PDB file of N, CA and C in Angstrom:
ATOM      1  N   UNK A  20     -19.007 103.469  69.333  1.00  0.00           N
ATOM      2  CA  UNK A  20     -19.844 102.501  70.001  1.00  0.00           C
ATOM      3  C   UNK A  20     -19.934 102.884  71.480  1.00  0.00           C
ATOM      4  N   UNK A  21     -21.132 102.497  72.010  1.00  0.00           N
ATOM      5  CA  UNK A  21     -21.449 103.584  73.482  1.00  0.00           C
ATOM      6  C   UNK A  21     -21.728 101.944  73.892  1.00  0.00           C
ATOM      7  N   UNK A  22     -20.707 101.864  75.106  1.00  0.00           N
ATOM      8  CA  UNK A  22     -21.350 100.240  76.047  1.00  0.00           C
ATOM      9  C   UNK A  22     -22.338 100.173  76.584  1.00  0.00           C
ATOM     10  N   UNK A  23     -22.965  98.873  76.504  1.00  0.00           N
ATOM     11  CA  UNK A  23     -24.230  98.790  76.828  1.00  0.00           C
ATOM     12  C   UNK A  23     -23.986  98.038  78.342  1.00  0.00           C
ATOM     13  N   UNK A  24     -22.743  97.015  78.531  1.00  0.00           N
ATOM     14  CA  UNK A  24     -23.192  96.601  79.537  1.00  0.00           C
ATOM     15  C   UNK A  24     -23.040  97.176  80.815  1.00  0.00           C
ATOM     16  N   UNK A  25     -22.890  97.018  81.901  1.00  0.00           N
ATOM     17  CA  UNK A  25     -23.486  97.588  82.981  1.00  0.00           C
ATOM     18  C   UNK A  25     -22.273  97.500  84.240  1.00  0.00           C
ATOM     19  N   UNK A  26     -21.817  98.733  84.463  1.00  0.00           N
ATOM     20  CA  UNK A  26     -20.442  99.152  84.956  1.00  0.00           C
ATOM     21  C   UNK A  26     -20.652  99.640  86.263  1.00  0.00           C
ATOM     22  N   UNK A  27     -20.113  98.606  87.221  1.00  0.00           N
ATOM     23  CA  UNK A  27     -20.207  99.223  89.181  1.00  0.00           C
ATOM     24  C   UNK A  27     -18.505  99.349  89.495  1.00  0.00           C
ATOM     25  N   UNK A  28     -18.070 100.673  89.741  1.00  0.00           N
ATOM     26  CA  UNK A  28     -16.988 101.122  90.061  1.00  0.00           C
ATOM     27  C   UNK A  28     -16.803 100.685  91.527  1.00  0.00           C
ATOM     28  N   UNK A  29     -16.250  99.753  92.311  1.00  0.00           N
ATOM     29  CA  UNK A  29     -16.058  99.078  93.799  1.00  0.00           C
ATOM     30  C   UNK A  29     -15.212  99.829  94.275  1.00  0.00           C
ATOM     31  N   UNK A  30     -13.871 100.221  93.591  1.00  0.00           N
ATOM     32  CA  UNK A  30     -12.234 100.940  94.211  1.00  0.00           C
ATOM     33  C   UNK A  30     -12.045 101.662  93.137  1.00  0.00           C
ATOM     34  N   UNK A  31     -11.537 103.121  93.464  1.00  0.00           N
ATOM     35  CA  UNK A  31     -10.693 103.894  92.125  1.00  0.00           C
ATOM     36  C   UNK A  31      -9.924 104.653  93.412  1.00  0.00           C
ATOM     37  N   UNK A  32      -8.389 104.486  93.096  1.00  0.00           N
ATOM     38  CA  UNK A  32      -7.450 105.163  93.622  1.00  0.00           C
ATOM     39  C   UNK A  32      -6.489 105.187  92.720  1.00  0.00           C
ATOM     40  N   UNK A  33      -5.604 105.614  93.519  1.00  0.00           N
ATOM     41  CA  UNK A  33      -4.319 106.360  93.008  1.00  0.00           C
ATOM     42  C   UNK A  33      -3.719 104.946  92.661  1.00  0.00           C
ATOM     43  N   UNK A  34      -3.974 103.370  93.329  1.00  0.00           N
ATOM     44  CA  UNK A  34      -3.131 102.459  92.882  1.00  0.00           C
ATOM     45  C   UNK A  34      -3.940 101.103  92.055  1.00  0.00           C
ATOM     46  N   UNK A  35      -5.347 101.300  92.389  1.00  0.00           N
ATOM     47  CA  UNK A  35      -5.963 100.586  91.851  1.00  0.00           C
ATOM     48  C   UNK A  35      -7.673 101.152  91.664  1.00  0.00           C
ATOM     49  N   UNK A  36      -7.900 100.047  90.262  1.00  0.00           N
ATOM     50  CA  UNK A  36      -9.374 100.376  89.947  1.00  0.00           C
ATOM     51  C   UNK A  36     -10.008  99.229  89.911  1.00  0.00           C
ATOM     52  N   UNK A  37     -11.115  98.936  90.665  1.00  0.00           N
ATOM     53  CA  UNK A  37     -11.645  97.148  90.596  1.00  0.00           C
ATOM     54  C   UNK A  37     -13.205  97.611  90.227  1.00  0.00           C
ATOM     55  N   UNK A  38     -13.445  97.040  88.946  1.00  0.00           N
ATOM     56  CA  UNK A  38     -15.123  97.190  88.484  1.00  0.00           C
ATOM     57  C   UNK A  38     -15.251  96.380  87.481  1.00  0.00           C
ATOM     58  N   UNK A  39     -17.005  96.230  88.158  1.00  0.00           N
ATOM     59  CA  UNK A  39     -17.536  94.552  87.884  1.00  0.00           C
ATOM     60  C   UNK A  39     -18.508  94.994  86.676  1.00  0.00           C
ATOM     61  N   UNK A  40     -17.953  93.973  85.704  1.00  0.00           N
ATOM     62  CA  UNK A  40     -19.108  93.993  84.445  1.00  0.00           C
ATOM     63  C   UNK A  40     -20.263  93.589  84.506  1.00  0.00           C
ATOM     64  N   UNK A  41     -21.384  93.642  84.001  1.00  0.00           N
ATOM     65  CA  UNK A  41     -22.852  92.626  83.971  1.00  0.00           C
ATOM     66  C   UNK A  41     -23.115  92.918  82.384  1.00  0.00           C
ATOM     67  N   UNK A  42     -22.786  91.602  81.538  1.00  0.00           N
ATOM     68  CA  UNK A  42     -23.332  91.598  80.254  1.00  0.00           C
ATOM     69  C   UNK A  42     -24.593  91.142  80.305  1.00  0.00           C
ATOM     70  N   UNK A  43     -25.683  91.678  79.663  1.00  0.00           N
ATOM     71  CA  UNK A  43     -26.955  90.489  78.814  1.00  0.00           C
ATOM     72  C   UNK A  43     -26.048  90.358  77.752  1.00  0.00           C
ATOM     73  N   UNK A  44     -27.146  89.377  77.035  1.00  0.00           N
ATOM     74  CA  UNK A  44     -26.997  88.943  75.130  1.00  0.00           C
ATOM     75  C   UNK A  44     -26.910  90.507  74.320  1.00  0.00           C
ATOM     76  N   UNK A  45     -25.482  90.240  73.934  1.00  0.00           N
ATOM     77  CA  UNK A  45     -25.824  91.666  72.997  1.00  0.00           C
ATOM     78  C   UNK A  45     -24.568  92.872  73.405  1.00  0.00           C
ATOM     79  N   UNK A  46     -24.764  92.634  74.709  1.00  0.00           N
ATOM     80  CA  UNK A  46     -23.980  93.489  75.378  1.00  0.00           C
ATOM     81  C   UNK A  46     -22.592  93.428  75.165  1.00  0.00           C
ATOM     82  N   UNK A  47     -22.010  95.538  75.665  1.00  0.00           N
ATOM     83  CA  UNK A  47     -20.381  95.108  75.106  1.00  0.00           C
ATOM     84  C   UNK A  47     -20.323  96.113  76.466  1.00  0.00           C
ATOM     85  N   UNK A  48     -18.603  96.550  76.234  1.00  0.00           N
ATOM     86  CA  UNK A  48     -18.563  97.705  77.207  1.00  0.00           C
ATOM     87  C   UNK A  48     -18.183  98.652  76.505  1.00  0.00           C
ATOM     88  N   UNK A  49     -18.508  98.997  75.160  1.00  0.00           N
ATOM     89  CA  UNK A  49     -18.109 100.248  74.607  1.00  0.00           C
ATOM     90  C   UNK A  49     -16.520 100.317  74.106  1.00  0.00           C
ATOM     91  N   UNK A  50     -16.150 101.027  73.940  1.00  0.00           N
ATOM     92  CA  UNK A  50     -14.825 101.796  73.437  1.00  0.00           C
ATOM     93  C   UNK A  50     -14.022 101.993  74.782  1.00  0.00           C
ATOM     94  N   UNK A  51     -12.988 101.697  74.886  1.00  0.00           N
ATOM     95  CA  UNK A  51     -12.527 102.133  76.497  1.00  0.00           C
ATOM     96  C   UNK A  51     -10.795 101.783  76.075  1.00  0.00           C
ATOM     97  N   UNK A  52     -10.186 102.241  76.958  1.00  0.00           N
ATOM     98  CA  UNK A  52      -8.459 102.169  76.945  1.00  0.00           C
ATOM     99  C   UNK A  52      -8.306 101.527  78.752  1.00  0.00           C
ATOM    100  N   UNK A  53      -7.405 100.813  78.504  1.00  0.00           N
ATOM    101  CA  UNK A  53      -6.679 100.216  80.188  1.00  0.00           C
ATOM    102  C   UNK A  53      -5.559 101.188  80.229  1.00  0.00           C
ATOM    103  N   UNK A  54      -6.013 101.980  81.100  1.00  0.00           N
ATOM    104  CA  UNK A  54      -4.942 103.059  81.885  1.00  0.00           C
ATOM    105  C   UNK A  54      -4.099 102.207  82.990  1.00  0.00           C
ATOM    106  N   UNK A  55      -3.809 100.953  83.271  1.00  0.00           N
ATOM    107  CA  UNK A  55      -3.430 100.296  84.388  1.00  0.00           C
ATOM    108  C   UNK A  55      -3.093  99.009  84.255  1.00  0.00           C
ATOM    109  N   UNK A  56      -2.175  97.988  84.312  1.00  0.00           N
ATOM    110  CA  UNK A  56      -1.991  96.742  84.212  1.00  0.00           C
ATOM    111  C   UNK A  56      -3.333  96.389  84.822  1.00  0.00           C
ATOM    112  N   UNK A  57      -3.996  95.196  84.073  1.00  0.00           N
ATOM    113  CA  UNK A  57      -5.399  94.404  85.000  1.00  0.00           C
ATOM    114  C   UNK A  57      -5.482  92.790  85.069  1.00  0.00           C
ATOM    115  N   UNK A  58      -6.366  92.755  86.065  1.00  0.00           N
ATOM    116  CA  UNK A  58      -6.682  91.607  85.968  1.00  0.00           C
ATOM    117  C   UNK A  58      -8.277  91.233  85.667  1.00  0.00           C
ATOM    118  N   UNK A  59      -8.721  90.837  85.003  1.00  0.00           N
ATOM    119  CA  UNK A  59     -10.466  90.164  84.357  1.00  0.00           C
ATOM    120  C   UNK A  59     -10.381  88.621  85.355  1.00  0.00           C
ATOM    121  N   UNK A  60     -11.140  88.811  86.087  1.00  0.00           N
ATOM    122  CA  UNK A  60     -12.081  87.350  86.827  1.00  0.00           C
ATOM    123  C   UNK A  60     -13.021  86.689  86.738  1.00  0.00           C
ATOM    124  N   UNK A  61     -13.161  85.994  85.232  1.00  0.00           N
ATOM    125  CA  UNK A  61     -14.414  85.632  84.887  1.00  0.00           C
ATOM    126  C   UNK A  61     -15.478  85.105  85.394  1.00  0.00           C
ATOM    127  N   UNK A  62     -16.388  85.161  85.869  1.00  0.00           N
ATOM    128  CA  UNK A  62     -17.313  84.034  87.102  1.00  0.00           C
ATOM    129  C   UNK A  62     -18.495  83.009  86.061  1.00  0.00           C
ATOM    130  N   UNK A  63     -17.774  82.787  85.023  1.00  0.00           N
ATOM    131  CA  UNK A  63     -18.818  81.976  84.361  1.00  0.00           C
ATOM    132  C   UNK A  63     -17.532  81.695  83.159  1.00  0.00           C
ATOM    133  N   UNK A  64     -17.848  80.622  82.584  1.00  0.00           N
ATOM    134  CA  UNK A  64     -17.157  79.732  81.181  1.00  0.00           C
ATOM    135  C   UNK A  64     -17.920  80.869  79.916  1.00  0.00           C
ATOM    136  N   UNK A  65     -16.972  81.176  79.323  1.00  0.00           N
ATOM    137  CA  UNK A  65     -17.608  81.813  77.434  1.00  0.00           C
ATOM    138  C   UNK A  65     -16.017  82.167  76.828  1.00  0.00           C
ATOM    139  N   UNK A  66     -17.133  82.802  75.646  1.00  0.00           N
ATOM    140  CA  UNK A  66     -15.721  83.538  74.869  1.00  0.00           C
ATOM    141  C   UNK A  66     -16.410  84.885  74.606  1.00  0.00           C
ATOM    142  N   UNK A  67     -15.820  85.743  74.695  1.00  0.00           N
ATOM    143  CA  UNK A  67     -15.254  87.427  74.330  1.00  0.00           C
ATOM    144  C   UNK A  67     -14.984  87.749  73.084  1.00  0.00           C
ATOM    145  N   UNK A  68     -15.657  88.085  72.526  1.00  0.00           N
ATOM    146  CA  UNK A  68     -14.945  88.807  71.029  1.00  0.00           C
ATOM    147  C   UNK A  68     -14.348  90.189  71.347  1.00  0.00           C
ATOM    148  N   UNK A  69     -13.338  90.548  71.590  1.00  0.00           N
ATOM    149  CA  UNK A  69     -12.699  92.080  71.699  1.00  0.00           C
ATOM    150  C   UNK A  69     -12.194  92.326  70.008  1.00  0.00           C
ATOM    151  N   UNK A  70     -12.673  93.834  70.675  1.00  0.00           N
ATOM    152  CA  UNK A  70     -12.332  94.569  69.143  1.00  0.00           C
ATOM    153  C   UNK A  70     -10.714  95.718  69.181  1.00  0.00           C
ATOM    154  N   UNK A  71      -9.867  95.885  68.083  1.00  0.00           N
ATOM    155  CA  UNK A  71      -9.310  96.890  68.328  1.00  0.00           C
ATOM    156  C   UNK A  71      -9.220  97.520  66.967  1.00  0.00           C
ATOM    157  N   UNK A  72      -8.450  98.638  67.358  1.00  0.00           N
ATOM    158  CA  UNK A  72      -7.848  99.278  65.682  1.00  0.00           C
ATOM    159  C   UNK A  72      -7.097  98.180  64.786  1.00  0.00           C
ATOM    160  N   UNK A  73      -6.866  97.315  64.867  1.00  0.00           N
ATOM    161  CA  UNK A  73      -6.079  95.989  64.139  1.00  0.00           C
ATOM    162  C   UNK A  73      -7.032  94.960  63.807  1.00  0.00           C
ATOM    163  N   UNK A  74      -8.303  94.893  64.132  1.00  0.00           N
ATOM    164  CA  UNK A  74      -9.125  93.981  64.082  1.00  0.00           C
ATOM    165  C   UNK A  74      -9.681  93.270  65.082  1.00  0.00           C
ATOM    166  N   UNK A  75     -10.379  92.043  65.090  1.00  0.00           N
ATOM    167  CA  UNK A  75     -11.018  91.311  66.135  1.00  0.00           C
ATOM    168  C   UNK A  75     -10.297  90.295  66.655  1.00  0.00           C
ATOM    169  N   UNK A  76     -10.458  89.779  67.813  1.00  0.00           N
ATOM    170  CA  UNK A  76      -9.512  88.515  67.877  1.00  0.00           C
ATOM    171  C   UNK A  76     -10.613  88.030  69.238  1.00  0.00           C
ATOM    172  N   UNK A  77     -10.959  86.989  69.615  1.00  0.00           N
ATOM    173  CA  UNK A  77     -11.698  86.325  70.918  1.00  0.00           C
ATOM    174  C   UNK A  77     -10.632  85.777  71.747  1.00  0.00           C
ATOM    175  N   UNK A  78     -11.181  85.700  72.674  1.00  0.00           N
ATOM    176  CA  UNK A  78     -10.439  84.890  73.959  1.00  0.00           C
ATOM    177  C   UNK A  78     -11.711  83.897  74.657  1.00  0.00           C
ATOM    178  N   UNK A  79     -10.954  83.368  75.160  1.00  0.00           N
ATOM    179  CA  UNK A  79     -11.805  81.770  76.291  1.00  0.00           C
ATOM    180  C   UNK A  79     -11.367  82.502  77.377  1.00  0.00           C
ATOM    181  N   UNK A  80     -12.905  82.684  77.997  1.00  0.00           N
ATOM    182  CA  UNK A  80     -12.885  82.478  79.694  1.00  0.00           C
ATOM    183  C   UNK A  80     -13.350  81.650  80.762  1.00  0.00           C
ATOM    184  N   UNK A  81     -12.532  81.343  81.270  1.00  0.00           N
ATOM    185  CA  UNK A  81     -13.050  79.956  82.669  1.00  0.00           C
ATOM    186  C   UNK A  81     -13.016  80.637  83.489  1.00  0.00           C
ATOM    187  N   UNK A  82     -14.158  80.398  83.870  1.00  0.00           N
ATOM    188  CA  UNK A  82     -15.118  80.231  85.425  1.00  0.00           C
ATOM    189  C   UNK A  82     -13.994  80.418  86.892  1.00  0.00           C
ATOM    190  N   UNK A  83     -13.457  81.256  87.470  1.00  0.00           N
ATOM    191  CA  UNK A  83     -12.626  81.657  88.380  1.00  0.00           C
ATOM    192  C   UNK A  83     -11.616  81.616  87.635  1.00  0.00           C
ATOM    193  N   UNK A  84     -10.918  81.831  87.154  1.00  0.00           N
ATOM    194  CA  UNK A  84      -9.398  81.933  86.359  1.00  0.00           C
ATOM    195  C   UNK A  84      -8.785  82.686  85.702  1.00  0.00           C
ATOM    196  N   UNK A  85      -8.240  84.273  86.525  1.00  0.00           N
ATOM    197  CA  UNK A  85      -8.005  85.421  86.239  1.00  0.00           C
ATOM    198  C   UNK A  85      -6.643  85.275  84.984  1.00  0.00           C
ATOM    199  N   UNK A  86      -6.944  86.174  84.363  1.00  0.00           N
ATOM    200  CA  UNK A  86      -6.425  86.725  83.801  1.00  0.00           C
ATOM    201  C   UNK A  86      -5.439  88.186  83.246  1.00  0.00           C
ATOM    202  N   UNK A  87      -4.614  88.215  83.490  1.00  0.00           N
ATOM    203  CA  UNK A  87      -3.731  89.033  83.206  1.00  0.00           C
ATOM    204  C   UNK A  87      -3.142  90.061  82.346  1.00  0.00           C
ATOM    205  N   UNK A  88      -3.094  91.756  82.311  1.00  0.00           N
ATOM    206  CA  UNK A  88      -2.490  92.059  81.148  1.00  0.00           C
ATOM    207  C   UNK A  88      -1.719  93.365  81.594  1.00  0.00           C
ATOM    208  N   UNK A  89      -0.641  94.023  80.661  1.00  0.00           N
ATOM    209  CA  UNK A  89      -0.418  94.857  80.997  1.00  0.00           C
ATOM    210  C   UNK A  89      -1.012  96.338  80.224  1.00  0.00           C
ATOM    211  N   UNK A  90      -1.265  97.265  80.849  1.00  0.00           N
ATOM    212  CA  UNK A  90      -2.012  98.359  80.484  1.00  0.00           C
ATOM    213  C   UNK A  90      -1.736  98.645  78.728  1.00  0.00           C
ATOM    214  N   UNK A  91      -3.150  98.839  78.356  1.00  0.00           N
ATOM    215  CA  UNK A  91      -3.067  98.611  76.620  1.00  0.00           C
ATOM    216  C   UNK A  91      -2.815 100.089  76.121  1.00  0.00           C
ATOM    217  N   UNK A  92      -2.354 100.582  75.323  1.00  0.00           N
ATOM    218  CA  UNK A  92      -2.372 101.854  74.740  1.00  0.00           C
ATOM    219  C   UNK A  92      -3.296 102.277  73.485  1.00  0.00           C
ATOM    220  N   UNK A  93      -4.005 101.305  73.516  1.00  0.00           N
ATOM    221  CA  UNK A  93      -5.094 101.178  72.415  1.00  0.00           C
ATOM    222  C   UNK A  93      -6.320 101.213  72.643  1.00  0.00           C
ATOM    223  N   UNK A  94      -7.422 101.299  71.692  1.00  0.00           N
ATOM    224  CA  UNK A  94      -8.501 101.245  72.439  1.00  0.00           C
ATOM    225  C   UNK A  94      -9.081  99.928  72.006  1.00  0.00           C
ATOM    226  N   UNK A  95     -10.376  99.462  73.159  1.00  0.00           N
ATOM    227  CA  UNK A  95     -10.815  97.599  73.011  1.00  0.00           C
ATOM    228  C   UNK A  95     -12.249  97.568  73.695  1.00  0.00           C
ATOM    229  N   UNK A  96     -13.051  97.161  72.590  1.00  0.00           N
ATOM    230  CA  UNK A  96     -14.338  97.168  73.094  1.00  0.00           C
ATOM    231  C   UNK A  96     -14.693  95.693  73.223  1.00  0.00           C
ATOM    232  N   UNK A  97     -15.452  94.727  74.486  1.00  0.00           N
ATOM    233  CA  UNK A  97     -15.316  93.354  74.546  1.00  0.00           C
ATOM    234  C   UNK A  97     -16.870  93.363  74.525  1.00  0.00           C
ATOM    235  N   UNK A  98     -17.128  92.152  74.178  1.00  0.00           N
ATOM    236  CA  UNK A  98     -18.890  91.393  74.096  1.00  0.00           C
ATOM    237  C   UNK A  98     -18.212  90.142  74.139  1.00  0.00           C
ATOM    238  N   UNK A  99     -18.780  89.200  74.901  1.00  0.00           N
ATOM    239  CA  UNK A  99     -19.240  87.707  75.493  1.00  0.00           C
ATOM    240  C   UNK A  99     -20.216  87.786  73.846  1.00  0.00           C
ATOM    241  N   UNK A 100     -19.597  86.155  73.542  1.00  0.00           N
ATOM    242  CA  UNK A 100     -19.975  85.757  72.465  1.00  0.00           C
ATOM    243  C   UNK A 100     -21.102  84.661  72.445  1.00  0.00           C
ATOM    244  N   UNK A 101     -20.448  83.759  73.390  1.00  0.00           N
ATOM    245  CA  UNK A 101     -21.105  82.495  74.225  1.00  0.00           C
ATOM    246  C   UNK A 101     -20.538  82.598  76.100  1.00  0.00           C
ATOM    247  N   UNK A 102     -22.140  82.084  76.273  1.00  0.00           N
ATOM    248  CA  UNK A 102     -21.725  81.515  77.775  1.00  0.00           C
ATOM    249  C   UNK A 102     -22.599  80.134  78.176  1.00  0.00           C
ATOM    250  N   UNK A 103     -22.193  79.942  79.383  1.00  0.00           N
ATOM    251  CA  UNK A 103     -23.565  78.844  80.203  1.00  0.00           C
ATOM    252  C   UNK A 103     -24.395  79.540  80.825  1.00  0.00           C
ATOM    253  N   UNK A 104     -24.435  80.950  80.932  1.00  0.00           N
ATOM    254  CA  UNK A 104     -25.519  81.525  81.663  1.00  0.00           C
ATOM    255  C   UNK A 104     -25.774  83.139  80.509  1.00  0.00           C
ATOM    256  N   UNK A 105     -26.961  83.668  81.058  1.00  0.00           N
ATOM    257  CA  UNK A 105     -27.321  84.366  80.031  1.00  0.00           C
ATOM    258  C   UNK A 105     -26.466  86.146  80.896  1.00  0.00           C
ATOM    259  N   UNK A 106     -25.824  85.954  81.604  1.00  0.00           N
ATOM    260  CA  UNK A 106     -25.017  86.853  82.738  1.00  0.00           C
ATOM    261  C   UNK A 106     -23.874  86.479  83.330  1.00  0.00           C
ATOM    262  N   UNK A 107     -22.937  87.625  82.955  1.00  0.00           N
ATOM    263  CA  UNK A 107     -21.496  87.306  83.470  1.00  0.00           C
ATOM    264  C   UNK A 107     -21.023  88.468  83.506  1.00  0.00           C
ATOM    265  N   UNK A 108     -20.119  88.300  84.621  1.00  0.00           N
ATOM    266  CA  UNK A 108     -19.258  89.472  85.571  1.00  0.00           C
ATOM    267  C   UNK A 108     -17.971  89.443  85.073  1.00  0.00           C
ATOM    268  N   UNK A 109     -17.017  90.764  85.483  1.00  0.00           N
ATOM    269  CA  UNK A 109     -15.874  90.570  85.199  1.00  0.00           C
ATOM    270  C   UNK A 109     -15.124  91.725  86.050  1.00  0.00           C
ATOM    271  N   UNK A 110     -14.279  91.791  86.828  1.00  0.00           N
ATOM    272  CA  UNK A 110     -13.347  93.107  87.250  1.00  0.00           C
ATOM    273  C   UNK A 110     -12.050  93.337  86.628  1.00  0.00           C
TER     274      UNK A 110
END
C-alpha cells in the first residue's frame, strides 16, 4: 500500500523528526515503521483505523491531546475513519 495522504517533513535530526499529516476521505499514510519513540497531536476529534501484521485495531483521537508511543518494530499503516472535518493533521 503506497500513502496517499500528504507528508511535510518540519525537523529531521539526529534527535528528532516532527511531520504533519493532511488526510482527505480515503486517505492513509501507507506502510511505514516508527524508527523513534513519538508523539501524534491530533487537531480535530475522529478515529484511525491502523493496520499491522496482527491485524486492525482503531484508536479515538481528541482535538489537542497528544499521544504517546514508544518506537514500533513493526510496520502500521493509519486512515482516519471518522472526523468533524473532512481534514486532519497529525505530527
Amino acid at each position: 500500500m503506497t500513502g496517499s495522504a500528504k507528508a511535510t517533513v518540519f525537523i529531521d535530526n539526529e534527535r528528532v523528526i516532527v511531520t504533519e499529516y493532511r488526510f482527505a476521505p480515503g486517505e492513509n499514510t501507507g506502510w511505514h515503521r516508527h524508527g523513534h519513540d513519538y508523539v501524534v497531536v491530533p487537531l480535530m476529534d475522529g478515529k484511525v483505523k491502523l493496520l499491522t501484521k496482527d491485524g486492525e485495531t482503531f484508536a479515538e483521537m481528541k482535538r489537542a491531546r497528544p499521544i504517546s508511543a514508544k518506537r514500533a518494530s513493526n510496520m502500521t499503516s493509519s486512515t482516519p475513519m471518522k472526523a468533524n472535518t473532512p481534514l486532519s493533521r497529525s505530527s
